């Protein structure tokens, strides 16, 4: 597991049924592109988050493929409709095989 | 502000509104929809002859950059603060103490600290910056090694401490025992350096609001430090910024942590007396 990786999500705790809510996500990650060289001239191996998904009660909201040009600490902001009470599941997939997950419950107001 | 006749002539000839972006904007900085900052204030007494108003650098940035500072989730500087929260609780050194062992809850013990630094330390007989104070604590209280003056770990810690004073007015003392250091800082501020022969005042007092090539000059206030800069994607300390600025005049720079920069920090901080502490701010 890469060092200093921590997912964060900002989501409303309550929403009206059918309401569109804004979700903000950020994961701290160095997103090493694989293009850089260190002091002795050898290439620093690529190490990035290559996929991000968000699902609501198991149904996909977004599924994003990330490429090496995306900079450090990738941030996504997007909207989703909340049809019923439930849970947003967020998942980040690391090049090294690690999977980082977090979830946010939304109640119907 | 100094009015540039040449710019005006160019504007007339080409009918291009080049002066449209030349001023600080009139937006209001409210963080997390609740904390309203003082980003414009009457100049402190010692500065009244040179400036009417002191203005936070926030006003000189684009709307997009400004927005990053208005919500803590969007503010990338908070990532550094989070790292420092962990470090605050981490036991280090031969005394087997963490910051929290003596200072307890950072939100209580460090409230208001940033607003008065750099500050005269009676016991040591010197003016100290927050960085010096943290390192003194590490060396003499914790028995740990000093952190590099502009290192990420120290800058993050200063950001965490500064955050506890966010929204409070900067109120640096310039009289009494600190006065000699303050005079030295003022001298430096008005001294031209480098092949370009520029002093701090040439850009940040006489030309703030104007463009220096692609950069929109601010007053060079340091009430928002440590500052997250989009150009290097990390929190930056005051002295690292000073160093960059002096380097850009094509001069040999002073060293971060040196007495010269401490004096300059004291003087520049005092120019922002009355503005809110904004740390960690976001700039480009």
Short mmCIF file of C-alpha atoms in Angstrom, two decimals:
data_model
loop_
_atom_site.label_atom_id
_atom_site.label_comp_id
_atom_site.label_asym_id
_atom_site.label_seq_id
_atom_site.Cartn_x
_atom_site.Cartn_y
_atom_site.Cartn_z
CA UNK A 1 0.00 0.00 0.00
CA UNK A 2 1.31 3.39 -0.99
CA UNK A 3 2.19 5.81 1.77
CA UNK A 4 -0.13 8.54 3.07
CA UNK A 5 -3.20 7.46 1.13
CA UNK A 6 -6.44 8.58 2.71
CA UNK A 7 -9.85 8.88 1.06
CA UNK A 8 -12.21 11.70 1.99
CA UNK A 9 -15.81 12.31 0.98
CA UNK A 10 -18.18 15.19 1.57
CA UNK A 11 -21.82 14.23 1.14
CA UNK A 12 -25.08 15.51 2.66
CA UNK A 13 -26.49 13.41 5.52
CA UNK A 14 -30.07 14.02 4.40
CA UNK A 15 -31.81 14.58 1.09
CA UNK A 16 -35.38 14.72 -0.22
CA UNK A 17 -36.45 11.68 -2.25
CA UNK A 18 -35.48 12.30 -5.88
CA UNK A 19 -33.22 15.22 -4.97
CA UNK A 20 -29.96 15.80 -6.83
CA UNK A 21 -27.06 16.11 -4.41
CA UNK A 22 -23.46 17.21 -4.92
CA UNK A 23 -20.72 14.82 -3.84
CA UNK A 24 -17.11 15.84 -3.36
CA UNK A 25 -14.34 13.28 -3.11
CA UNK A 26 -10.61 13.57 -2.63
CA UNK A 27 -7.95 10.96 -2.06
CA UNK A 28 -4.47 11.94 -0.98
CA UNK A 29 -2.11 10.11 -3.31
CA UNK A 30 1.15 11.14 -4.90
CA UNK A 31 0.08 9.95 -8.41
CA UNK A 32 3.62 9.17 -9.58
CA UNK A 33 3.39 9.35 -13.37
CA UNK A 34 6.19 6.96 -14.31
CA UNK A 35 7.78 9.70 -16.44
CA UNK A 36 10.01 11.21 -13.78
CA UNK A 37 13.57 10.27 -12.93
CA UNK A 38 15.23 10.38 -9.54
CA UNK A 39 18.67 11.77 -8.76
CA UNK A 40 20.63 8.76 -10.04
CA UNK A 41 18.80 8.92 -13.37
CA UNK A 42 16.62 5.84 -12.99
CA UNK A 43 12.91 6.06 -13.74
CA UNK A 44 10.58 6.29 -10.75
CA UNK A 45 8.01 3.56 -11.40
CA UNK A 46 4.44 4.57 -12.13
CA UNK A 47 2.14 4.45 -9.12
CA UNK A 48 -1.28 6.01 -9.57
CA UNK A 49 -4.93 5.52 -8.74
CA UNK A 50 -6.17 4.04 -12.02
CA UNK A 51 -9.92 3.78 -11.36
CA UNK A 52 -12.52 5.47 -9.21
CA UNK A 53 -16.11 4.36 -8.80
CA UNK A 54 -19.13 5.56 -6.90
CA UNK A 55 -22.26 3.46 -6.44
CA UNK A 56 -25.55 4.08 -4.65
CA UNK A 57 -27.03 0.93 -3.08
CA UNK A 58 -24.96 -1.11 -5.52
CA UNK A 59 -26.01 0.87 -8.62
CA UNK A 60 -23.17 2.67 -10.41
CA UNK A 61 -23.17 6.46 -10.29
CA UNK A 62 -19.78 7.08 -11.91
CA UNK A 63 -16.93 4.86 -13.04
CA UNK A 64 -13.79 6.80 -13.90
CA UNK A 65 -10.58 5.62 -15.54
CA UNK A 66 -7.59 7.70 -14.44
CA UNK A 67 -4.43 8.23 -16.48
CA UNK A 68 -0.91 9.28 -15.41
CA UNK A 69 -1.45 12.91 -16.41
CA UNK A 70 -3.86 13.39 -13.51
CA UNK A 71 -2.11 15.31 -10.79
CA UNK A 72 -1.51 14.59 -7.15
CA UNK A 73 -4.45 14.18 -4.73
CA UNK A 74 -7.19 13.51 -7.32
CA UNK A 75 -10.42 15.39 -6.61
CA UNK A 76 -13.81 14.57 -8.11
CA UNK A 77 -17.00 16.54 -7.71
CA UNK A 78 -20.20 15.22 -9.27
CA UNK A 79 -23.95 15.05 -8.78
CA UNK A 80 -26.22 12.11 -8.08
CA UNK A 81 -29.97 11.62 -7.65
CA UNK A 82 -31.02 10.11 -4.34
CA UNK A 83 -34.19 8.07 -5.02
CA UNK A 84 -34.40 6.43 -1.58
CA UNK A 85 -32.51 6.17 1.70
CA UNK A 86 -29.28 4.28 1.33
CA UNK A 87 -25.55 4.42 1.08
CA UNK A 88 -23.03 5.81 -1.36
CA UNK A 89 -20.04 3.51 -1.76
CA UNK A 90 -16.81 5.03 -3.03
CA UNK A 91 -13.90 2.91 -4.26
CA UNK A 92 -10.42 3.83 -5.46
CA UNK A 93 -8.15 1.27 -7.18
CA UNK A 94 -4.38 1.68 -6.82
CA UNK A 95 -1.79 0.48 -9.35
CA UNK A 96 -0.21 -1.61 -6.61
CA UNK A 97 -3.42 -3.60 -6.16
CA UNK A 98 -4.63 -1.77 -3.07
CA UNK A 99 -8.31 -0.86 -2.95
CA UNK A 100 -9.47 2.03 -0.78
CA UNK A 101 -13.12 2.17 0.19
CA UNK A 102 -15.36 4.50 2.08
CA UNK A 103 -19.13 4.91 2.36
CA UNK A 104 -21.62 7.63 3.29
CA UNK A 105 -25.19 7.02 4.45
CA UNK A 106 -27.94 9.33 3.19
CA UNK A 107 -31.29 9.53 4.96
CA UNK A 108 -34.50 10.79 3.38
CA UNK A 109 -35.53 14.07 4.93
CA UNK B 1 -1.87 53.21 -6.38
CA UNK B 2 0.74 54.55 -8.75
CA UNK B 3 -0.79 55.48 -12.05
CA UNK B 4 1.21 54.42 -15.07
CA UNK B 5 1.05 56.99 -17.86
CA UNK B 6 2.49 54.55 -20.39
CA UNK B 7 -0.25 52.00 -19.71
CA UNK B 8 -2.87 54.67 -20.10
CA UNK B 9 -1.45 55.76 -23.44
CA UNK B 10 -1.33 52.19 -24.69
CA UNK B 11 -4.92 51.71 -23.57
CA UNK B 12 -6.01 54.81 -25.45
CA UNK B 13 -4.13 53.93 -28.62
CA UNK B 14 -5.28 50.34 -28.78
CA UNK B 15 -8.60 50.85 -27.05
CA UNK B 16 -7.82 47.76 -24.98
CA UNK B 17 -9.19 47.84 -21.42
CA UNK B 18 -5.86 46.93 -19.81
CA UNK B 19 -6.75 48.65 -16.56
CA UNK B 20 -9.82 46.50 -15.99
CA UNK B 21 -7.95 43.86 -14.01
CA UNK B 22 -5.56 46.20 -12.30
CA UNK B 23 -7.37 46.51 -9.00
CA UNK B 24 -7.94 44.20 -6.08
CA UNK B 25 -11.49 42.86 -6.39
CA UNK B 26 -14.34 43.50 -3.97
CA UNK B 27 -15.31 39.91 -3.15
CA UNK B 28 -15.90 38.82 0.42
CA UNK B 29 -13.98 35.92 1.90
CA UNK B 30 -16.24 33.69 3.99
CA UNK B 31 -14.81 30.30 4.91
CA UNK B 32 -17.18 27.33 5.29
CA UNK B 33 -20.17 29.69 4.97
CA UNK B 34 -19.60 30.89 8.53
CA UNK B 35 -16.26 32.58 9.16
CA UNK B 36 -16.01 36.02 7.59
CA UNK B 37 -12.48 37.33 7.21
CA UNK B 38 -11.16 40.87 7.30
CA UNK B 39 -9.32 41.02 3.99
CA UNK B 40 -9.11 44.80 3.70
CA UNK B 41 -8.25 47.06 6.60
CA UNK B 42 -6.98 50.53 7.29
CA UNK B 43 -3.18 50.55 7.19
CA UNK B 44 -1.52 50.27 10.59
CA UNK B 45 -0.14 53.55 11.98
CA UNK B 46 3.50 52.85 11.07
CA UNK B 47 2.47 52.36 7.44
CA UNK B 48 -0.06 55.17 7.12
CA UNK B 49 2.31 57.42 5.15
CA UNK B 50 2.88 54.81 2.47
CA UNK B 51 -0.44 52.96 2.13
CA UNK B 52 -4.08 53.83 2.81
CA UNK B 53 -5.32 50.29 3.00
CA UNK B 54 -3.80 46.87 3.53
CA UNK B 55 -5.26 44.17 1.29
CA UNK B 56 -5.01 40.40 1.55
CA UNK B 57 -3.42 38.60 -1.38
CA UNK B 58 -6.70 36.68 -1.73
CA UNK B 59 -8.19 39.68 -3.56
CA UNK B 60 -5.56 39.50 -6.30
CA UNK B 61 -6.27 35.91 -7.30
CA UNK B 62 -8.80 34.52 -9.79
CA UNK B 63 -12.30 33.55 -8.72
CA UNK B 64 -11.46 29.87 -9.08
CA UNK B 65 -8.43 30.11 -6.81
CA UNK B 66 -10.41 32.21 -4.34
CA UNK B 67 -13.14 29.56 -4.19
CA UNK B 68 -10.62 26.91 -3.10
CA UNK B 69 -10.01 28.83 0.10
CA UNK B 70 -13.71 29.27 0.89
CA UNK B 71 -14.35 25.63 1.78
CA UNK B 72 -12.06 23.49 3.87
CA UNK B 73 -12.87 20.37 1.87
CA UNK B 74 -11.76 22.12 -1.31
CA UNK B 75 -8.66 23.64 0.31
CA UNK B 76 -5.70 21.38 -0.49
CA UNK B 77 -3.72 22.99 2.35
CA UNK B 78 -5.90 21.04 4.74
CA UNK B 79 -4.12 17.85 3.66
CA UNK B 80 -0.95 19.24 5.23
CA UNK B 81 -2.89 20.22 8.32
CA UNK B 82 -4.21 16.65 8.63
CA UNK B 83 -0.67 15.28 8.53
CA UNK B 84 0.30 17.73 11.27
CA UNK B 85 -2.63 16.61 13.45
CA UNK B 86 -1.10 13.12 13.42
CA UNK B 87 2.36 14.56 14.12
CA UNK B 88 0.94 16.58 17.05
CA UNK B 89 0.05 13.30 18.77
CA UNK B 90 3.25 11.47 17.79
CA UNK B 91 5.77 10.81 20.53
CA UNK B 92 9.32 11.66 19.44
CA UNK B 93 12.74 12.22 20.97
CA UNK B 94 14.54 11.17 24.12
CA UNK B 95 12.00 12.79 26.47
CA UNK B 96 9.31 10.54 24.96
CA UNK B 97 6.87 13.37 24.59
CA UNK B 98 4.57 14.53 21.84
CA UNK B 99 3.36 18.09 21.30
CA UNK B 100 0.13 17.01 22.97
CA UNK B 101 1.94 15.83 26.13
CA UNK B 102 2.51 19.45 27.16
CA UNK B 103 0.13 21.49 25.02
CA UNK B 104 -2.90 19.19 25.11
CA UNK B 105 -5.63 20.01 22.65
CA UNK B 106 -4.19 22.04 19.81
CA UNK B 107 -7.46 23.91 19.29
CA UNK B 108 -7.33 25.31 22.81
CA UNK B 109 -3.64 25.74 23.49
CA UNK B 110 -2.70 27.29 20.14
CA UNK B 111 -5.67 29.65 19.69
CA UNK B 112 -4.40 33.14 18.95
CA UNK B 113 -0.74 32.16 18.84
CA UNK B 114 -0.18 32.76 15.14
CA UNK B 115 -1.65 36.26 15.25
CA UNK B 116 1.19 37.64 17.39
CA UNK B 117 4.17 35.90 15.76
CA UNK B 118 7.02 36.67 15.11
CA UNK B 119 7.38 37.61 18.75
CA UNK B 120 10.08 38.63 21.21
CA UNK B 121 11.12 35.73 23.43
CA UNK B 122 12.30 37.13 26.75
CA UNK B 123 14.15 34.03 27.97
CA UNK B 124 16.08 33.59 24.73
CA UNK B 125 16.55 37.31 24.15
CA UNK B 126 15.59 37.12 20.49
CA UNK B 127 12.69 37.54 18.11
CA UNK B 128 11.30 34.15 17.23
CA UNK B 129 9.15 32.92 14.38
CA UNK B 130 6.69 30.07 14.89
CA UNK B 131 9.08 27.75 13.09
CA UNK B 132 11.90 28.64 15.51
CA UNK B 133 9.59 28.12 18.48
CA UNK B 134 8.46 24.69 17.28
CA UNK B 135 12.06 23.64 16.67
CA UNK B 136 13.12 24.96 20.08
CA UNK B 137 10.38 22.86 21.64
CA UNK B 138 11.51 19.81 19.72
CA UNK B 139 15.15 20.25 20.68
CA UNK B 140 14.84 21.29 24.31
CA UNK B 141 11.54 19.82 25.48
CA UNK B 142 11.21 16.66 23.40
CA UNK B 143 14.86 15.85 22.84
CA UNK B 144 14.07 15.38 19.17
CA UNK B 145 15.96 16.58 16.14
CA UNK B 146 15.16 19.95 14.65
CA UNK B 147 13.10 19.92 11.48
CA UNK B 148 14.39 21.64 8.36
CA UNK B 149 13.27 25.26 8.42
CA UNK B 150 11.26 25.04 5.19
CA UNK B 151 10.61 21.28 5.36
CA UNK B 152 7.16 19.90 4.72
CA UNK B 153 6.80 18.54 8.26
CA UNK B 154 7.58 21.88 9.91
CA UNK B 155 5.47 23.90 7.48
CA UNK B 156 2.52 21.55 8.03
CA UNK B 157 2.89 21.94 11.79
CA UNK B 158 2.98 25.73 11.49
CA UNK B 159 -0.15 25.50 9.34
CA UNK B 160 -1.93 23.48 12.02
CA UNK B 161 -0.96 26.00 14.70
CA UNK B 162 -1.87 28.95 12.46
CA UNK B 163 -5.27 27.44 11.70
CA UNK B 164 -6.24 27.83 15.35
CA UNK B 165 -5.96 31.61 14.92
CA UNK B 166 -7.90 31.76 11.66
CA UNK B 167 -10.14 34.81 11.53
CA UNK B 168 -8.31 36.63 14.32
CA UNK B 169 -6.62 39.93 13.44
CA UNK B 170 -2.85 39.91 12.96
CA UNK B 171 -1.37 41.86 15.86
CA UNK B 172 2.40 41.73 15.83
CA UNK B 173 4.20 43.87 18.42
CA UNK B 174 6.81 46.16 16.88
CA UNK B 175 7.81 48.22 19.90
CA UNK B 176 9.83 47.38 23.00
CA UNK B 177 12.58 44.81 22.63
CA UNK B 178 11.43 43.78 19.13
CA UNK B 179 11.91 47.28 17.74
CA UNK B 180 15.53 46.93 16.69
CA UNK B 181 14.74 43.78 14.72
CA UNK B 182 11.71 45.50 13.20
CA UNK B 183 13.86 48.45 12.05
CA UNK B 184 16.28 45.97 10.47
CA UNK B 185 13.40 44.32 8.65
CA UNK B 186 12.11 47.64 7.40
CA UNK B 187 15.58 48.49 6.10
CA UNK B 188 15.64 45.21 4.19
CA UNK B 189 12.16 45.79 2.78
CA UNK B 190 13.27 49.02 1.14
CA UNK B 191 16.72 47.79 0.05
CA UNK B 192 17.12 47.00 -3.64
CA UNK B 193 18.76 43.64 -4.33
CA UNK B 194 20.01 41.67 -7.28
CA UNK B 195 20.78 42.41 -10.89
CA UNK B 196 17.26 43.70 -11.35
CA UNK B 197 17.75 46.09 -8.43
CA UNK B 198 14.32 45.57 -6.98
CA UNK B 199 13.26 46.04 -3.39
CA UNK B 200 10.18 44.45 -1.87
CA UNK B 201 8.55 47.88 -1.97
CA UNK B 202 9.09 48.34 -5.71
CA UNK B 203 6.61 45.59 -6.46
CA UNK B 204 4.46 45.19 -3.37
CA UNK B 205 4.05 48.79 -2.25
CA UNK B 206 4.42 50.88 -5.39
CA UNK B 207 2.96 48.50 -7.96
CA UNK B 208 0.51 46.15 -6.27
CA UNK B 209 -2.49 45.56 -8.52
CA UNK B 210 -0.34 45.89 -11.66
CA UNK B 211 0.89 43.01 -13.75
CA UNK B 212 4.55 41.97 -13.73
CA UNK B 213 4.50 40.05 -16.98
CA UNK B 214 1.87 37.33 -16.30
CA UNK B 215 1.72 37.79 -12.53
CA UNK B 216 -0.77 39.96 -10.73
CA UNK B 217 1.16 41.73 -7.99
CA UNK B 218 -0.32 41.70 -4.50
CA UNK B 219 0.80 43.66 -1.48
CA UNK B 220 2.88 40.68 -0.40
CA UNK B 221 0.96 40.24 2.83
CA UNK B 222 1.83 37.14 4.85
CA UNK B 223 -1.37 36.83 6.89
CA UNK B 224 -2.28 33.72 4.87
CA UNK B 225 0.93 31.76 5.46
CA UNK B 226 1.66 28.90 5.30
CA UNK B 227 0.12 29.08 1.85
CA UNK B 228 -0.83 26.23 -0.46
CA UNK B 229 0.51 27.13 -3.89
CA UNK B 230 -1.02 25.51 -6.95
CA UNK B 231 2.34 25.79 -8.74
CA UNK B 232 4.10 23.34 -6.42
CA UNK B 233 1.12 21.57 -4.83
CA UNK B 234 2.24 21.94 -1.22
CA UNK B 235 2.20 24.27 1.74
CA UNK B 236 4.91 26.94 1.55
CA UNK B 237 6.53 28.75 4.44
CA UNK B 238 7.11 32.49 4.66
CA UNK B 239 10.87 32.18 4.34
CA UNK B 240 10.64 29.87 1.33
CA UNK B 241 8.49 32.52 -0.34
CA UNK B 242 10.90 35.31 0.62
CA UNK B 243 13.71 33.27 -0.83
CA UNK B 244 11.83 32.84 -4.11
CA UNK B 245 11.13 36.54 -4.30
CA UNK B 246 14.72 37.61 -3.60
CA UNK B 247 15.96 35.02 -6.09
CA UNK B 248 13.66 36.54 -8.71
CA UNK B 249 15.51 39.84 -8.32
CA UNK B 250 18.55 37.78 -9.40
CA UNK B 251 20.29 38.13 -6.06
CA UNK B 252 22.04 35.72 -3.77
CA UNK B 253 19.28 35.04 -1.26
CA UNK B 254 19.41 35.11 2.50
CA UNK B 255 18.99 31.70 4.12
CA UNK B 256 15.60 30.57 5.41
CA UNK B 257 15.73 30.85 9.20
CA UNK B 258 18.49 33.48 9.11
CA UNK B 259 18.29 36.62 11.26
CA UNK B 260 17.77 38.70 8.10
CA UNK B 261 14.65 36.81 7.09
CA UNK B 262 13.35 36.74 10.67
CA UNK B 263 13.64 40.53 10.74
CA UNK B 264 11.95 40.78 7.35
CA UNK B 265 9.16 38.44 8.48
CA UNK B 266 8.56 40.57 11.56
CA UNK B 267 8.37 43.72 9.47
CA UNK B 268 6.17 42.24 6.72
CA UNK B 269 3.86 40.64 9.30
CA UNK B 270 3.45 44.04 10.96
CA UNK B 271 2.39 45.52 7.63
CA UNK B 272 -0.60 43.19 7.82
CA UNK B 273 -1.66 44.17 11.34
CA UNK B 274 -5.46 44.28 11.27
CA UNK B 275 -5.98 41.67 8.54
CA UNK B 276 -7.37 38.28 9.52
CA UNK B 277 -5.08 35.29 9.86
CA UNK B 278 -6.07 33.23 6.80
CA UNK B 279 -3.81 30.21 7.07
CA UNK B 280 -3.76 27.90 5.29
CA UNK B 281 -4.56 30.10 2.30
CA UNK B 282 -4.54 29.10 -1.38
CA UNK B 283 -2.67 31.05 -4.02
CA UNK B 284 -1.30 30.31 -7.46
#
